[in-house]
C-alpha cells in the first residue's frame, strides 16, 4: 500500500513538472486548455440530470410531478380555506402597520403641550370639543360610575370569549383565564407579590350588555356619536402600556374609575421638529379623550401599591 502511494506521489510530481514546463515554453497554452485536453484523453463527460439519450425520462418525471400536484391540490385548498376562515391566522404585524402609516399633518400637535382640562359639563357645552385632536380631561365626569367592578361585579369582567383581545403588557399572564385564576394575594398585590397590569376587550354581546348597564355612553358625548360593539377593561398595579399608536377607526375615551394613571403623549416622528412630548395624569372620576390614532401614547400607574381600573371605548 505504501509503495502505491509512493508511486502516486512520484507520478503527480512529474505531471506537475511537466505541466509547468509546457506552460513555460508554450505561452499560448493555459491551465484551462490542459484541463480540457486531459478530460478528452480519458473520455470524461459532464454529469447530466437526464441521460443524454433518454428524453423520455424527462417526460416521465414531468408526468409524476403533475400527478403529485393533482393529488395534493385538494389538501392545499382545504388548508387555505381554513386559514382564510380563521379570524387571524397570523397576528397583526405592528411593524407593517407602522411602515404603511400615512404621514401625519402636524397641525394636530403644533403648539400643544398639555391637555385641555374641563370641569364636568353637559353635552351642549362639550360640543365644540367633541371631535378635537387635542387631548381633553373632563374632571369628575364619571365619578358616579361604580368603582368596585372588579370586586362586586365579576360577571361584567368574565369575558373569556375566544375572539376577545387580551393584552398582558409586562405581566406574565398568557390568557385572561390566567388572570382570573391568580391568587388573592397577588390580585391584591400584597407584600412579596409581583405587580401586574392587563387589559382585554369585552366582545361577547352578553358580557358587553352587562357592562353597558354599569357604564353607559358618557353623558357629554354627542347624541349621534356611534360606539363600537366592544369595550376595553384595563386594571392592575404599578405598570402600564409602552409607547404606541392605535390603529382604530374612531376617537378614544377612557374613564378612570379607580387609582391615578400617568400618560405620556408624543407626536409622530415626522412632527418631532415642530411638536413636543408632554405628560399628565388623571384621577379617579376623570374622563380622558385622546385621538390615539395621531398621538403616540404610553401609560403608567405611578402610585406605589395603588390599584387602577379604567373602562375604555371609542366614539365617532
Coordinates of C-alpha atoms in Angstrom, one line a residue:
X1 CA 0.0 0.0 0.0
X2 CA 2.9 2.4 0.9
X3 CA 4.5 1.5 -2.5
X4 CA 1.3 2.5 -4.3
X5 CA 1.1 5.8 -2.5
X6 CA 4.8 6.5 -3.2
X7 CA 4.3 5.8 -7.0
X8 CA 1.3 8.1 -7.0
X9 CA 3.3 10.9 -5.4
X10 CA 6.2 10.5 -7.9
X11 CA 3.7 10.5 -10.8
X12 CA 1.9 13.6 -9.5
X13 CA 5.2 15.3 -9.1
X14 CA 6.3 14.5 -12.6
X15 CA 3.0 15.6 -14.0
X16 CA 3.3 18.9 -12.1
X17 CA 6.8 19.5 -13.5
X18 CA 5.6 18.6 -17.0
X19 CA 2.7 21.0 -16.8
X20 CA 4.9 23.8 -15.6
X21 CA 7.4 23.2 -18.5
X22 CA 4.5 23.2 -21.0
X23 CA 3.2 26.4 -19.6
X24 CA 6.7 28.0 -19.7
X25 CA 7.6 27.0 -23.2
X26 CA 4.2 27.4 -24.8
X27 CA 2.9 30.9 -23.9
X28 CA -0.4 30.4 -25.7
X29 CA -1.4 27.4 -23.6
X30 CA -3.4 27.9 -20.4
X31 CA -4.2 25.6 -17.5
X32 CA -7.8 25.5 -18.8
X33 CA -6.5 24.2 -22.1
X34 CA -4.5 21.5 -20.4
X35 CA -7.5 20.5 -18.3
X36 CA -9.8 20.2 -21.3
X37 CA -7.1 18.1 -23.1
X38 CA -6.9 15.8 -20.2
X39 CA -10.6 15.3 -20.0
X40 CA -10.8 14.4 -23.7
X41 CA -7.9 11.9 -23.3
X42 CA -9.9 10.0 -20.6
X43 CA -13.3 10.3 -22.3
X44 CA -14.7 12.5 -19.5
X45 CA -18.3 13.8 -19.8
X46 CA -20.1 16.2 -17.5
X47 CA -22.9 14.6 -15.5
X48 CA -26.4 15.3 -16.8
X49 CA -29.7 15.4 -14.9
X50 CA -31.2 13.2 -17.5
X51 CA -29.3 10.6 -19.6
X52 CA -28.3 12.0 -22.9
X53 CA -30.3 9.5 -24.9
X54 CA -33.3 9.4 -22.6
X55 CA -35.6 12.3 -23.3
X56 CA -38.5 10.0 -22.4
X57 CA -37.3 10.0 -18.8
X58 CA -37.8 13.8 -18.6
X59 CA -41.3 13.3 -19.7
X60 CA -41.9 10.6 -17.1
X61 CA -40.6 12.9 -14.3
X62 CA -42.8 15.7 -15.5
X63 CA -45.8 13.4 -15.5
X64 CA -45.1 12.3 -12.0
X65 CA -44.8 15.9 -10.8
X66 CA -48.2 16.7 -12.4
X67 CA -49.8 13.6 -10.7
X68 CA -48.4 14.5 -7.3
X69 CA -49.6 18.1 -7.7
X70 CA -53.0 16.9 -8.6
X71 CA -53.2 14.7 -5.5
X72 CA -52.1 17.3 -3.0
X73 CA -54.1 20.2 -4.5
X74 CA -57.3 19.3 -2.5
X75 CA -55.3 19.3 0.7
X76 CA -53.7 22.7 -0.1
X77 CA -57.2 24.1 -1.0
X78 CA -58.6 22.8 2.3
X79 CA -55.8 24.4 4.3
X80 CA -56.2 27.8 2.5
X81 CA -59.9 27.7 3.1
X82 CA -59.3 27.0 6.8
X83 CA -56.7 29.8 7.0
X84 CA -59.0 32.3 5.3
X85 CA -61.9 31.4 7.5
X86 CA -59.9 32.0 10.7
X87 CA -60.2 35.3 12.5
X88 CA -56.5 35.8 12.2
X89 CA -54.1 33.1 11.2
X90 CA -51.1 35.4 11.8
X91 CA -51.2 38.1 14.4
X92 CA -51.5 41.6 13.0
X93 CA -47.9 42.9 12.5
X94 CA -47.4 46.2 14.2
X95 CA -44.3 46.9 12.1
X96 CA -46.2 46.6 8.9
X97 CA -48.9 48.9 10.2
X98 CA -46.2 51.4 11.2
X99 CA -44.4 51.2 7.8
X100 CA -47.7 51.8 5.9
X101 CA -49.0 54.6 8.2
X102 CA -49.9 57.8 6.4
X103 CA -47.6 60.7 7.0
X104 CA -49.2 63.0 9.7
X105 CA -50.2 66.6 9.2
X106 CA -48.5 68.2 12.2
X107 CA -51.4 70.6 12.8
X108 CA -52.8 68.2 15.3
X109 CA -49.8 68.7 17.7
X110 CA -48.3 72.1 16.8
X111 CA -48.4 74.3 19.9
X112 CA -49.9 71.6 22.1
X113 CA -48.0 70.9 25.3
X114 CA -50.8 70.0 27.7
X115 CA -54.4 68.6 27.7
X116 CA -57.4 70.8 27.8
X117 CA -58.9 70.4 31.3
X118 CA -62.7 70.9 31.6
X119 CA -65.0 70.6 34.6
X120 CA -68.0 68.2 34.3
X121 CA -70.2 69.7 31.6
X122 CA -73.3 69.0 29.5
X123 CA -73.5 67.6 26.0
X124 CA -74.1 71.0 24.6
X125 CA -71.2 72.5 26.4
X126 CA -68.9 69.8 25.2
X127 CA -70.0 70.0 21.6
X128 CA -67.1 72.4 20.5
X129 CA -64.6 69.9 21.8
X130 CA -66.3 66.7 20.7
X131 CA -64.0 65.8 17.8
X132 CA -60.9 67.7 18.6
X133 CA -57.4 66.1 18.2
X134 CA -56.4 67.9 21.4
X135 CA -56.3 65.6 24.5
X136 CA -59.1 66.5 26.9
X137 CA -59.6 65.7 30.6
X138 CA -63.1 66.2 32.0
X139 CA -62.9 66.3 35.7
X140 CA -65.4 64.2 37.8
X141 CA -67.3 63.3 34.6
X142 CA -67.6 59.6 35.6
X143 CA -67.4 60.0 39.4
X144 CA -70.9 58.5 39.8
X145 CA -69.9 55.3 37.9
X146 CA -69.2 52.3 40.2
X147 CA -65.5 51.9 41.0
X148 CA -65.8 48.4 42.5
X149 CA -66.4 46.5 39.3
X150 CA -63.5 44.1 39.9
X151 CA -64.8 43.0 43.4
X152 CA -68.6 43.3 43.2
X153 CA -69.5 42.7 39.5
X154 CA -67.3 39.8 38.4
X155 CA -69.9 38.8 35.7
X156 CA -69.1 42.0 33.8
X157 CA -65.4 41.0 33.7
X158 CA -65.9 37.4 32.8
X159 CA -65.1 37.8 29.1
X160 CA -63.4 34.6 28.1
X161 CA -64.7 34.6 24.6
X162 CA -62.1 33.2 22.2
X163 CA -62.3 36.2 19.8
X164 CA -61.8 38.8 22.5
X165 CA -58.4 40.6 22.6
X166 CA -56.2 40.1 25.6
X167 CA -53.3 42.4 26.4
X168 CA -50.9 41.1 29.1
X169 CA -48.4 44.0 28.7
X170 CA -45.4 43.2 31.1
X171 CA -47.3 40.7 33.2
X172 CA -46.6 37.0 33.0
X173 CA -50.3 36.1 32.2
X174 CA -50.8 34.4 28.9
X175 CA -54.6 34.4 28.8
X176 CA -57.4 36.1 30.6
X177 CA -58.2 32.9 32.3
X178 CA -54.8 33.1 34.0
X179 CA -55.8 36.5 35.4
X180 CA -59.0 35.1 37.0
X181 CA -57.1 32.2 38.4
X182 CA -54.4 34.2 40.2
X183 CA -54.2 34.0 44.0
X184 CA -56.0 36.6 46.2
X185 CA -52.5 37.6 47.5
X186 CA -51.4 38.6 44.0
X187 CA -54.7 40.0 43.0
X188 CA -54.5 42.4 45.9
X189 CA -50.7 43.0 45.4
X190 CA -49.8 42.0 48.9
X191 CA -46.2 42.2 50.2
X192 CA -43.8 40.0 48.2
X193 CA -46.1 39.7 45.2
X194 CA -45.3 40.8 41.6
X195 CA -47.2 43.8 40.1
X196 CA -49.4 43.1 37.2
X197 CA -51.4 45.1 34.6
X198 CA -53.7 43.7 31.9
X199 CA -56.4 44.7 29.5
X200 CA -59.0 42.9 27.4
X201 CA -61.9 43.6 25.1
X202 CA -65.4 42.7 26.1
X203 CA -66.6 41.5 22.7
X204 CA -69.1 38.9 24.0
X205 CA -72.5 40.5 23.4
X206 CA -73.9 39.2 26.7
X207 CA -70.9 40.5 28.7
X208 CA -71.0 43.8 26.9
X209 CA -74.7 44.3 27.7
X210 CA -73.9 43.7 31.4
X211 CA -71.0 46.2 31.2
X212 CA -73.1 48.8 29.5
X213 CA -75.7 48.7 32.3
X214 CA -73.0 49.9 34.6
X215 CA -71.1 52.1 32.2
X216 CA -73.4 53.6 29.5
X217 CA -72.2 56.1 26.9
X218 CA -70.8 59.1 28.7
X219 CA -73.4 61.8 29.1
X220 CA -71.2 64.5 27.4
X221 CA -70.8 62.7 24.1
X222 CA -72.9 63.8 21.1
X223 CA -76.3 62.1 20.7
X224 CA -75.2 60.8 17.2
X225 CA -71.9 59.5 18.4
X226 CA -71.5 55.9 17.4
X227 CA -69.8 53.4 19.7
X228 CA -68.4 50.0 18.8
X229 CA -69.6 46.7 20.0
X230 CA -66.5 46.3 22.1
X231 CA -65.3 47.9 25.3
X232 CA -61.9 47.5 27.0
X233 CA -61.1 47.0 30.6
X234 CA -57.7 47.9 32.0
X235 CA -56.7 47.1 35.6
X236 CA -53.7 46.4 37.7
X237 CA -50.8 47.8 39.7
X238 CA -47.6 49.8 39.1
X239 CA -47.3 49.0 35.3
X240 CA -48.9 50.3 32.1
X241 CA -48.7 50.3 28.4
X242 CA -45.5 51.1 26.4
X243 CA -45.5 53.9 23.8
X244 CA -47.6 53.0 20.8
X245 CA -50.1 54.4 18.4
X246 CA -53.6 52.8 17.9
X247 CA -54.9 51.6 14.5
X248 CA -58.6 52.1 15.3
X249 CA -61.4 53.8 13.3
X250 CA -62.6 56.2 16.0
X251 CA -61.6 58.6 18.7
X252 CA -60.9 57.0 22.1
X253 CA -62.3 57.9 25.5
X254 CA -61.3 56.3 28.8
X255 CA -63.0 56.5 32.2
X256 CA -60.6 56.4 35.2
X257 CA -62.7 54.6 37.9
X258 CA -60.0 53.8 40.5
X259 CA -56.5 55.0 41.0
X260 CA -54.4 57.6 39.2
X261 CA -52.7 57.0 35.9
X262 CA -49.9 58.9 34.2
X263 CA -50.0 59.5 30.5
X264 CA -47.2 60.4 28.1
X265 CA -48.1 61.8 24.7
X266 CA -45.6 62.2 21.8
X267 CA -46.1 63.4 18.2
X268 CA -45.4 61.1 15.3
X269 CA -41.7 61.0 14.2
X270 CA -42.3 63.3 11.2
X271 CA -43.5 66.0 13.6
X272 CA -40.7 65.9 16.1
X273 CA -39.2 69.1 14.8
X274 CA -42.5 71.0 15.2
X275 CA -44.1 69.4 18.2
X276 CA -43.2 68.3 21.7
X277 CA -43.9 65.4 24.0
X278 CA -45.6 66.0 27.4
X279 CA -47.1 64.1 30.3
X280 CA -50.1 64.5 32.6
X281 CA -52.1 62.3 35.0
X282 CA -55.8 61.5 35.5
X283 CA -57.5 60.9 38.8
X284 CA -60.5 58.8 39.9
X285 CA -63.7 60.0 38.3
X286 CA -61.9 61.7 35.3
X287 CA -62.8 61.1 31.7
X288 CA -60.0 61.3 29.2
X289 CA -60.4 61.8 25.4
X290 CA -57.3 61.3 23.2
X291 CA -57.0 60.8 19.5
X292 CA -54.7 57.8 19.9
X293 CA -54.6 57.4 16.1
X294 CA -52.4 60.5 16.0
X295 CA -50.6 60.6 19.3
X296 CA -48.1 58.1 20.4
X297 CA -49.0 57.3 24.0
X298 CA -47.9 55.3 27.0
X299 CA -49.4 54.9 30.5
X300 CA -48.0 54.1 33.9
X301 CA -49.6 53.7 37.3
X302 CA -47.2 55.8 39.4
X303 CA -48.7 55.4 42.9
X304 CA -47.0 52.6 44.6
X305 CA -49.4 49.8 45.6
X306 CA -52.4 51.6 44.2
X307 CA -55.0 49.7 42.2
X308 CA -56.1 51.2 38.9
X309 CA -59.3 50.4 37.0
X310 CA -60.3 52.0 33.7
X311 CA -63.0 51.4 31.1
X312 CA -62.2 52.4 27.5
X313 CA -64.2 52.6 24.3
X314 CA -64.4 54.6 21.1
X315 CA -66.8 57.1 19.6
X316 CA -67.2 58.7 16.2

